Amino acid sequence: MTDPGLAMTEPPEGSDEAGAADGRATGAPASAAARRTGLIVTLALGGLTALPPLSMDMYLPALPEVTDALHSPAATVQLTLTACLMGMALGQLVVGPMSDKWGRRRPLLAGMVVYVLATAVCAFASSAALLIGFRLVQGLAGAAGIVIARAVVRDLYDGVAMARFFSTLMLISGVAPVVAPLIGGQILRLTDWRGVFVVLTAIGILLTIVAWRCLHETLPPEQRQEGGLGAALRAMRGLLADRVFTGYMLSGGFVFAALFAYIAASPFVVQDIYGASPQTFSLLFGVNSVGLVLVGQINGKLLVGRVSMDKVLAVGLGVITLAAAALLVMASGVLGEAGLVPVAAGLFVLMSAMGLAMPNTNAQALMRSAGAAGSASALLGTSTFLLGAVASPLVGIAGEHTAVPMALVQLFCALAGVGCFLGLCRPWQRTGAPEGA
């Protein structure tokens, strides 16, 4: 089914889904060459999933400089972020079905080439309107990396193995939001805001070369979908008609929206409300991201294959809900004024628990998408970005001097995620069935 060069890891031992996983690997110990190729492919897929946060967050420290350089109001320059985010959301709806029809390689390489060209144009943009336009194109093209990376994982793995690999990807891509603003800040010490896009162009070129050399086709011609737009829409309609798939998709989307709410509000909450320095904020942001990554690794290395993915997901959603409720109590002052330490602890618990929720919602949803992994990946990615785009501005609805809106949005998203999991996925009705059944 797959190219031998894509043997990323040895198949999981003792998993209930070994039969499905063995369809993608022989079960024999991988050779040294296969392991080297597997590491490169894993890093490539991680890089592709990390490209969106790099494209968004590396640019953040440059926003004030862009405002001055292009003589545009801050609200206009902020549209460059919105355009990129919307492009990444909508681009997945196009690229996902394309990859089901034409295979993974061609849409990925085409998208990466367009990403590189659009990013290079951004580096030389002479007006805010031009920058906004090509940031939209950059997002549309960069979506290819996100959606196809997930589809490739679905091609190669199933069941427990897929959940484990998503946890591995989280280890790689989870570092991006931490280091991206730091890299952007250091670039601005050496050059101006245009240098950020020059570095992103170089990263895009590197990932394009690696994808061209190392990512072989994982969807054989006989498994591709026939037909054009109508077939793609039918595939998506069929996926959305699957109650369980939709439940996992929405649960993961609402968890991601809670993450977006944290990213949008935490600079103001930690610094302006609780008086932390920028350095302290950066440290806390990094610690929270490390917590998410580490719990994701515990999920992939220790829990998946030993504990039902639905049980792990339920625990993750429950902890996120409790942490959001605790943050709301602290922010509202019901029990007295809370200091930075308990608020930071609540944020750490909330962020870390996402390492239990996000890999398992992706894995469980994609297990129900045999034959349409690209379309399924597109729906998963688009829903998360759109829900995140809606949640982000809501955290500032009451101004920058209270953390209540952030906690309210996070609690609502957590409860919505729990509701979708219980109301649509209904895991107790599938007790004894294989994961994803």
PDB file of N, CA and C in Angstrom, residues 229-288:
ATOM      1  N   LEU A 229     -15.611  18.215  -8.375  1.00  0.00           N
ATOM      2  CA  LEU A 229     -16.107  18.917  -7.193  1.00  0.00           C
ATOM      3  C   LEU A 229     -17.301  18.183  -6.577  1.00  0.00           C
ATOM      4  N   GLY A 230     -18.167  17.658  -7.435  1.00  0.00           N
ATOM      5  CA  GLY A 230     -19.348  16.960  -6.918  1.00  0.00           C
ATOM      6  C   GLY A 230     -18.977  15.779  -6.046  1.00  0.00           C
ATOM      7  N   ALA A 231     -17.982  15.000  -6.487  1.00  0.00           N
ATOM      8  CA  ALA A 231     -17.548  13.846  -5.696  1.00  0.00           C
ATOM      9  C   ALA A 231     -16.955  14.288  -4.367  1.00  0.00           C
ATOM     10  N   ALA A 232     -16.182  15.392  -4.403  1.00  0.00           N
ATOM     11  CA  ALA A 232     -15.586  15.900  -3.165  1.00  0.00           C
ATOM     12  C   ALA A 232     -16.661  16.353  -2.190  1.00  0.00           C
ATOM     13  N   LEU A 233     -17.665  17.053  -2.701  1.00  0.00           N
ATOM     14  CA  LEU A 233     -18.751  17.505  -1.829  1.00  0.00           C
ATOM     15  C   LEU A 233     -19.540  16.333  -1.269  1.00  0.00           C
ATOM     16  N   ARG A 234     -19.727  15.302  -2.087  1.00  0.00           N
ATOM     17  CA  ARG A 234     -20.437  14.116  -1.597  1.00  0.00           C
ATOM     18  C   ARG A 234     -19.641  13.416  -0.500  1.00  0.00           C
ATOM     19  N   ALA A 235     -18.308  13.361  -0.687  1.00  0.00           N
ATOM     20  CA  ALA A 235     -17.469  12.734   0.343  1.00  0.00           C
ATOM     21  C   ALA A 235     -17.564  13.503   1.656  1.00  0.00           C
ATOM     22  N   MET A 236     -17.509  14.836   1.568  1.00  0.00           N
ATOM     23  CA  MET A 236     -17.606  15.645   2.786  1.00  0.00           C
ATOM     24  C   MET A 236     -18.992  15.522   3.415  1.00  0.00           C
ATOM     25  N   ARG A 237     -20.026  15.501   2.573  1.00  0.00           N
ATOM     26  CA  ARG A 237     -21.380  15.358   3.107  1.00  0.00           C
ATOM     27  C   ARG A 237     -21.530  14.011   3.805  1.00  0.00           C
ATOM     28  N   GLY A 238     -20.930  12.975   3.218  1.00  0.00           N
ATOM     29  CA  GLY A 238     -20.995  11.665   3.850  1.00  0.00           C
ATOM     30  C   GLY A 238     -20.281  11.643   5.190  1.00  0.00           C
ATOM     31  N   LEU A 239     -19.148  12.335   5.285  1.00  0.00           N
ATOM     32  CA  LEU A 239     -18.422  12.395   6.547  1.00  0.00           C
ATOM     33  C   LEU A 239     -19.227  13.150   7.600  1.00  0.00           C
ATOM     34  N   LEU A 240     -19.793  14.290   7.205  1.00  0.00           N
ATOM     35  CA  LEU A 240     -20.572  15.070   8.157  1.00  0.00           C
ATOM     36  C   LEU A 240     -21.853  14.351   8.571  1.00  0.00           C
ATOM     37  N   ALA A 241     -22.357  13.478   7.705  1.00  0.00           N
ATOM     38  CA  ALA A 241     -23.538  12.692   8.064  1.00  0.00           C
ATOM     39  C   ALA A 241     -23.211  11.602   9.072  1.00  0.00           C
ATOM     40  N   ASP A 242     -21.927  11.285   9.211  1.00  0.00           N
ATOM     41  CA  ASP A 242     -21.489  10.316  10.210  1.00  0.00           C
ATOM     42  C   ASP A 242     -21.487  11.015  11.566  1.00  0.00           C
ATOM     43  N   ARG A 243     -22.458  10.694  12.399  1.00  0.00           N
ATOM     44  CA  ARG A 243     -22.598  11.369  13.688  1.00  0.00           C
ATOM     45  C   ARG A 243     -21.328  11.301  14.528  1.00  0.00           C
ATOM     46  N   VAL A 244     -20.679  10.142  14.535  1.00  0.00           N
ATOM     47  CA  VAL A 244     -19.503   9.961  15.387  1.00  0.00           C
ATOM     48  C   VAL A 244     -18.338  10.801  14.866  1.00  0.00           C
ATOM     49  N   PHE A 245     -18.116  10.779  13.537  1.00  0.00           N
ATOM     50  CA  PHE A 245     -17.063  11.616  12.970  1.00  0.00           C
ATOM     51  C   PHE A 245     -17.296  13.086  13.327  1.00  0.00           C
ATOM     52  N   THR A 246     -18.517  13.553  13.134  1.00  0.00           N
ATOM     53  CA  THR A 246     -18.828  14.953  13.429  1.00  0.00           C
ATOM     54  C   THR A 246     -18.610  15.261  14.905  1.00  0.00           C
ATOM     55  N   GLY A 247     -18.937  14.305  15.768  1.00  0.00           N
ATOM     56  CA  GLY A 247     -18.721  14.514  17.197  1.00  0.00           C
ATOM     57  C   GLY A 247     -17.255  14.708  17.532  1.00  0.00           C
ATOM     58  N   TYR A 248     -16.401  13.831  16.995  1.00  0.00           N
ATOM     59  CA  TYR A 248     -14.965  13.991  17.252  1.00  0.00           C
ATOM     60  C   TYR A 248     -14.435  15.283  16.626  1.00  0.00           C
ATOM     61  N   MET A 249     -14.892  15.611  15.427  1.00  0.00           N
ATOM     62  CA  MET A 249     -14.453  16.831  14.758  1.00  0.00           C
ATOM     63  C   MET A 249     -14.791  18.062  15.596  1.00  0.00           C
ATOM     64  N   LEU A 250     -16.033  18.147  16.078  1.00  0.00           N
ATOM     65  CA  LEU A 250     -16.440  19.315  16.858  1.00  0.00           C
ATOM     66  C   LEU A 250     -15.779  19.330  18.232  1.00  0.00           C
ATOM     67  N   SER A 251     -15.624  18.163  18.856  1.00  0.00           N
ATOM     68  CA  SER A 251     -14.935  18.122  20.157  1.00  0.00           C
ATOM     69  C   SER A 251     -13.522  18.668  20.027  1.00  0.00           C
ATOM     70  N   GLY A 252     -12.798  18.184  18.997  1.00  0.00           N
ATOM     71  CA  GLY A 252     -11.445  18.689  18.772  1.00  0.00           C
ATOM     72  C   GLY A 252     -11.441  20.157  18.409  1.00  0.00           C
ATOM     73  N   GLY A 253     -12.422  20.600  17.624  1.00  0.00           N
ATOM     74  CA  GLY A 253     -12.488  22.004  17.242  1.00  0.00           C
ATOM     75  C   GLY A 253     -12.708  22.914  18.432  1.00  0.00           C
ATOM     76  N   PHE A 254     -13.581  22.525  19.349  1.00  0.00           N
ATOM     77  CA  PHE A 254     -13.832  23.359  20.525  1.00  0.00           C
ATOM     78  C   PHE A 254     -12.625  23.373  21.463  1.00  0.00           C
ATOM     79  N   VAL A 255     -11.919  22.251  21.582  1.00  0.00           N
ATOM     80  CA  VAL A 255     -10.681  22.249  22.375  1.00  0.00           C
ATOM     81  C   VAL A 255      -9.667  23.214  21.761  1.00  0.00           C
ATOM     82  N   PHE A 256      -9.555  23.183  20.436  1.00  0.00           N
ATOM     83  CA  PHE A 256      -8.634  24.090  19.753  1.00  0.00           C
ATOM     84  C   PHE A 256      -9.068  25.535  19.937  1.00  0.00           C
ATOM     85  N   ALA A 257     -10.377  25.793  19.962  1.00  0.00           N
ATOM     86  CA  ALA A 257     -10.863  27.154  20.191  1.00  0.00           C
ATOM     87  C   ALA A 257     -10.473  27.643  21.580  1.00  0.00           C
ATOM     88  N   ALA A 258     -10.525  26.761  22.574  1.00  0.00           N
ATOM     89  CA  ALA A 258     -10.071  27.138  23.917  1.00  0.00           C
ATOM     90  C   ALA A 258      -8.585  27.479  23.914  1.00  0.00           C
ATOM     91  N   LEU A 259      -7.806  26.755  23.099  1.00  0.00           N
ATOM     92  CA  LEU A 259      -6.385  27.054  22.953  1.00  0.00           C
ATOM     93  C   LEU A 259      -6.189  28.422  22.304  1.00  0.00           C
ATOM     94  N   PHE A 260      -6.968  28.731  21.259  1.00  0.00           N
ATOM     95  CA  PHE A 260      -6.878  30.030  20.606  1.00  0.00           C
ATOM     96  C   PHE A 260      -7.243  31.149  21.583  1.00  0.00           C
ATOM     97  N   ALA A 261      -8.250  30.918  22.417  1.00  0.00           N
ATOM     98  CA  ALA A 261      -8.631  31.919  23.411  1.00  0.00           C
ATOM     99  C   ALA A 261      -7.471  32.203  24.356  1.00  0.00           C
ATOM    100  N   TYR A 262      -6.763  31.166  24.753  1.00  0.00           N
ATOM    101  CA  TYR A 262      -5.588  31.346  25.612  1.00  0.00           C
ATOM    102  C   TYR A 262      -4.509  32.159  24.908  1.00  0.00           C
ATOM    103  N   ILE A 263      -4.212  31.814  23.661  1.00  0.00           N
ATOM    104  CA  ILE A 263      -3.162  32.509  22.922  1.00  0.00           C
ATOM    105  C   ILE A 263      -3.507  33.985  22.749  1.00  0.00           C
ATOM    106  N   ALA A 264      -4.777  34.276  22.436  1.00  0.00           N
ATOM    107  CA  ALA A 264      -5.178  35.655  22.193  1.00  0.00           C
ATOM    108  C   ALA A 264      -5.200  36.490  23.467  1.00  0.00           C
ATOM    109  N   ALA A 265      -5.587  35.886  24.592  1.00  0.00           N
ATOM    110  CA  ALA A 265      -5.799  36.668  25.810  1.00  0.00           C
ATOM    111  C   ALA A 265      -4.617  36.662  26.764  1.00  0.00           C
ATOM    112  N   SER A 266      -3.786  35.628  26.732  1.00  0.00           N
ATOM    113  CA  SER A 266      -2.757  35.479  27.772  1.00  0.00           C
ATOM    114  C   SER A 266      -1.779  36.644  27.862  1.00  0.00           C
ATOM    115  N   PRO A 267      -1.364  37.299  26.756  1.00  0.00           N
ATOM    116  CA  PRO A 267      -0.452  38.442  26.942  1.00  0.00           C
ATOM    117  C   PRO A 267      -1.053  39.532  27.811  1.00  0.00           C
ATOM    118  N   PHE A 268      -2.347  39.827  27.632  1.00  0.00           N
ATOM    119  CA  PHE A 268      -2.999  40.859  28.418  1.00  0.00           C
ATOM    120  C   PHE A 268      -3.283  40.382  29.839  1.00  0.00           C
ATOM    121  N   VAL A 269      -3.728  39.131  29.967  1.00  0.00           N
ATOM    122  CA  VAL A 269      -4.068  38.606  31.290  1.00  0.00           C
ATOM    123  C   VAL A 269      -2.831  38.544  32.184  1.00  0.00           C
ATOM    124  N   VAL A 270      -1.773  37.958  31.663  1.00  0.00           N
ATOM    125  CA  VAL A 270      -0.583  37.735  32.480  1.00  0.00           C
ATOM    126  C   VAL A 270       0.168  39.034  32.750  1.00  0.00           C
ATOM    127  N   GLN A 271       0.275  39.908  31.747  1.00  0.00           N
ATOM    128  CA  GLN A 271       1.082  41.117  31.906  1.00  0.00           C
ATOM    129  C   GLN A 271       0.270  42.303  32.440  1.00  0.00           C
ATOM    130  N   ASP A 272      -0.851  42.624  31.797  1.00  0.00           N
ATOM    131  CA  ASP A 272      -1.578  43.835  32.172  1.00  0.00           C
ATOM    132  C   ASP A 272      -2.410  43.656  33.436  1.00  0.00           C
ATOM    133  N   ILE A 273      -2.991  42.477  33.629  1.00  0.00           N
ATOM    134  CA  ILE A 273      -3.872  42.276  34.781  1.00  0.00           C
ATOM    135  C   ILE A 273      -3.087  41.815  36.000  1.00  0.00           C
ATOM    136  N   TYR A 274      -2.168  40.857  35.807  1.00  0.00           N
ATOM    137  CA  TYR A 274      -1.441  40.304  36.950  1.00  0.00           C
ATOM    138  C   TYR A 274      -0.024  40.844  37.083  1.00  0.00           C
ATOM    139  N   GLY A 275       0.347  41.787  36.222  1.00  0.00           N
ATOM    140  CA  GLY A 275       1.580  42.546  36.412  1.00  0.00           C
ATOM    141  C   GLY A 275       2.873  41.820  36.124  1.00  0.00           C
ATOM    142  N   ALA A 276       2.829  40.748  35.367  1.00  0.00           N
ATOM    143  CA  ALA A 276       4.065  40.032  35.049  1.00  0.00           C
ATOM    144  C   ALA A 276       4.852  40.794  33.985  1.00  0.00           C
ATOM    145  N   SER A 277       6.156  40.610  34.001  1.00  0.00           N
ATOM    146  CA  SER A 277       7.013  41.224  32.988  1.00  0.00           C
ATOM    147  C   SER A 277       6.914  40.435  31.684  1.00  0.00           C
ATOM    148  N   PRO A 278       7.333  41.042  30.559  1.00  0.00           N
ATOM    149  CA  PRO A 278       7.344  40.283  29.306  1.00  0.00           C
ATOM    150  C   PRO A 278       8.176  39.009  29.392  1.00  0.00           C
ATOM    151  N   GLN A 279       9.263  39.074  30.157  1.00  0.00           N
ATOM    152  CA  GLN A 279      10.110  37.886  30.299  1.00  0.00           C
ATOM    153  C   GLN A 279       9.383  36.775  31.064  1.00  0.00           C
ATOM    154  N   THR A 280       8.658  37.187  32.124  1.00  0.00           N
ATOM    155  CA  THR A 280       7.889  36.204  32.882  1.00  0.00           C
ATOM    156  C   THR A 280       6.781  35.605  32.020  1.00  0.00           C
ATOM    157  N   PHE A 281       6.124  36.464  31.235  1.00  0.00           N
ATOM    158  CA  PHE A 281       5.087  35.950  30.335  1.00  0.00           C
ATOM    159  C   PHE A 281       5.669  34.934  29.355  1.00  0.00           C
ATOM    160  N   SER A 282       6.815  35.260  28.765  1.00  0.00           N
ATOM    161  CA  SER A 282       7.442  34.340  27.813  1.00  0.00           C
ATOM    162  C   SER A 282       7.776  33.018  28.486  1.00  0.00           C
ATOM    163  N   LEU A 283       8.262  33.087  29.723  1.00  0.00           N
ATOM    164  CA  LEU A 283       8.600  31.866  30.468  1.00  0.00           C
ATOM    165  C   LEU A 283       7.352  31.025  30.718  1.00  0.00           C
ATOM    166  N   LEU A 284       6.268  31.659  31.180  1.00  0.00           N
ATOM    167  CA  LEU A 284       5.032  30.931  31.453  1.00  0.00           C
ATOM    168  C   LEU A 284       4.444  30.350  30.175  1.00  0.00           C
ATOM    169  N   PHE A 285       4.491  31.122  29.086  1.00  0.00           N
ATOM    170  CA  PHE A 285       3.986  30.638  27.806  1.00  0.00           C
ATOM    171  C   PHE A 285       4.761  29.391  27.380  1.00  0.00           C
ATOM    172  N   GLY A 286       6.078  29.445  27.552  1.00  0.00           N
ATOM    173  CA  GLY A 286       6.905  28.299  27.191  1.00  0.00           C
ATOM    174  C   GLY A 286       6.635  27.095  28.071  1.00  0.00           C
ATOM    175  N   VAL A 287       6.470  27.312  29.375  1.00  0.00           N
ATOM    176  CA  VAL A 287       6.203  26.213  30.302  1.00  0.00           C
ATOM    177  C   VAL A 287       4.875  25.538  29.959  1.00  0.00           C
ATOM    178  N   ASN A 288       3.851  26.347  29.657  1.00  0.00           N
ATOM    179  CA  ASN A 288       2.553  25.775  29.296  1.00  0.00           C
ATOM    180  C   ASN A 288       2.642  24.954  28.020  1.00  0.00           C
TER     181      ASN A 288
END
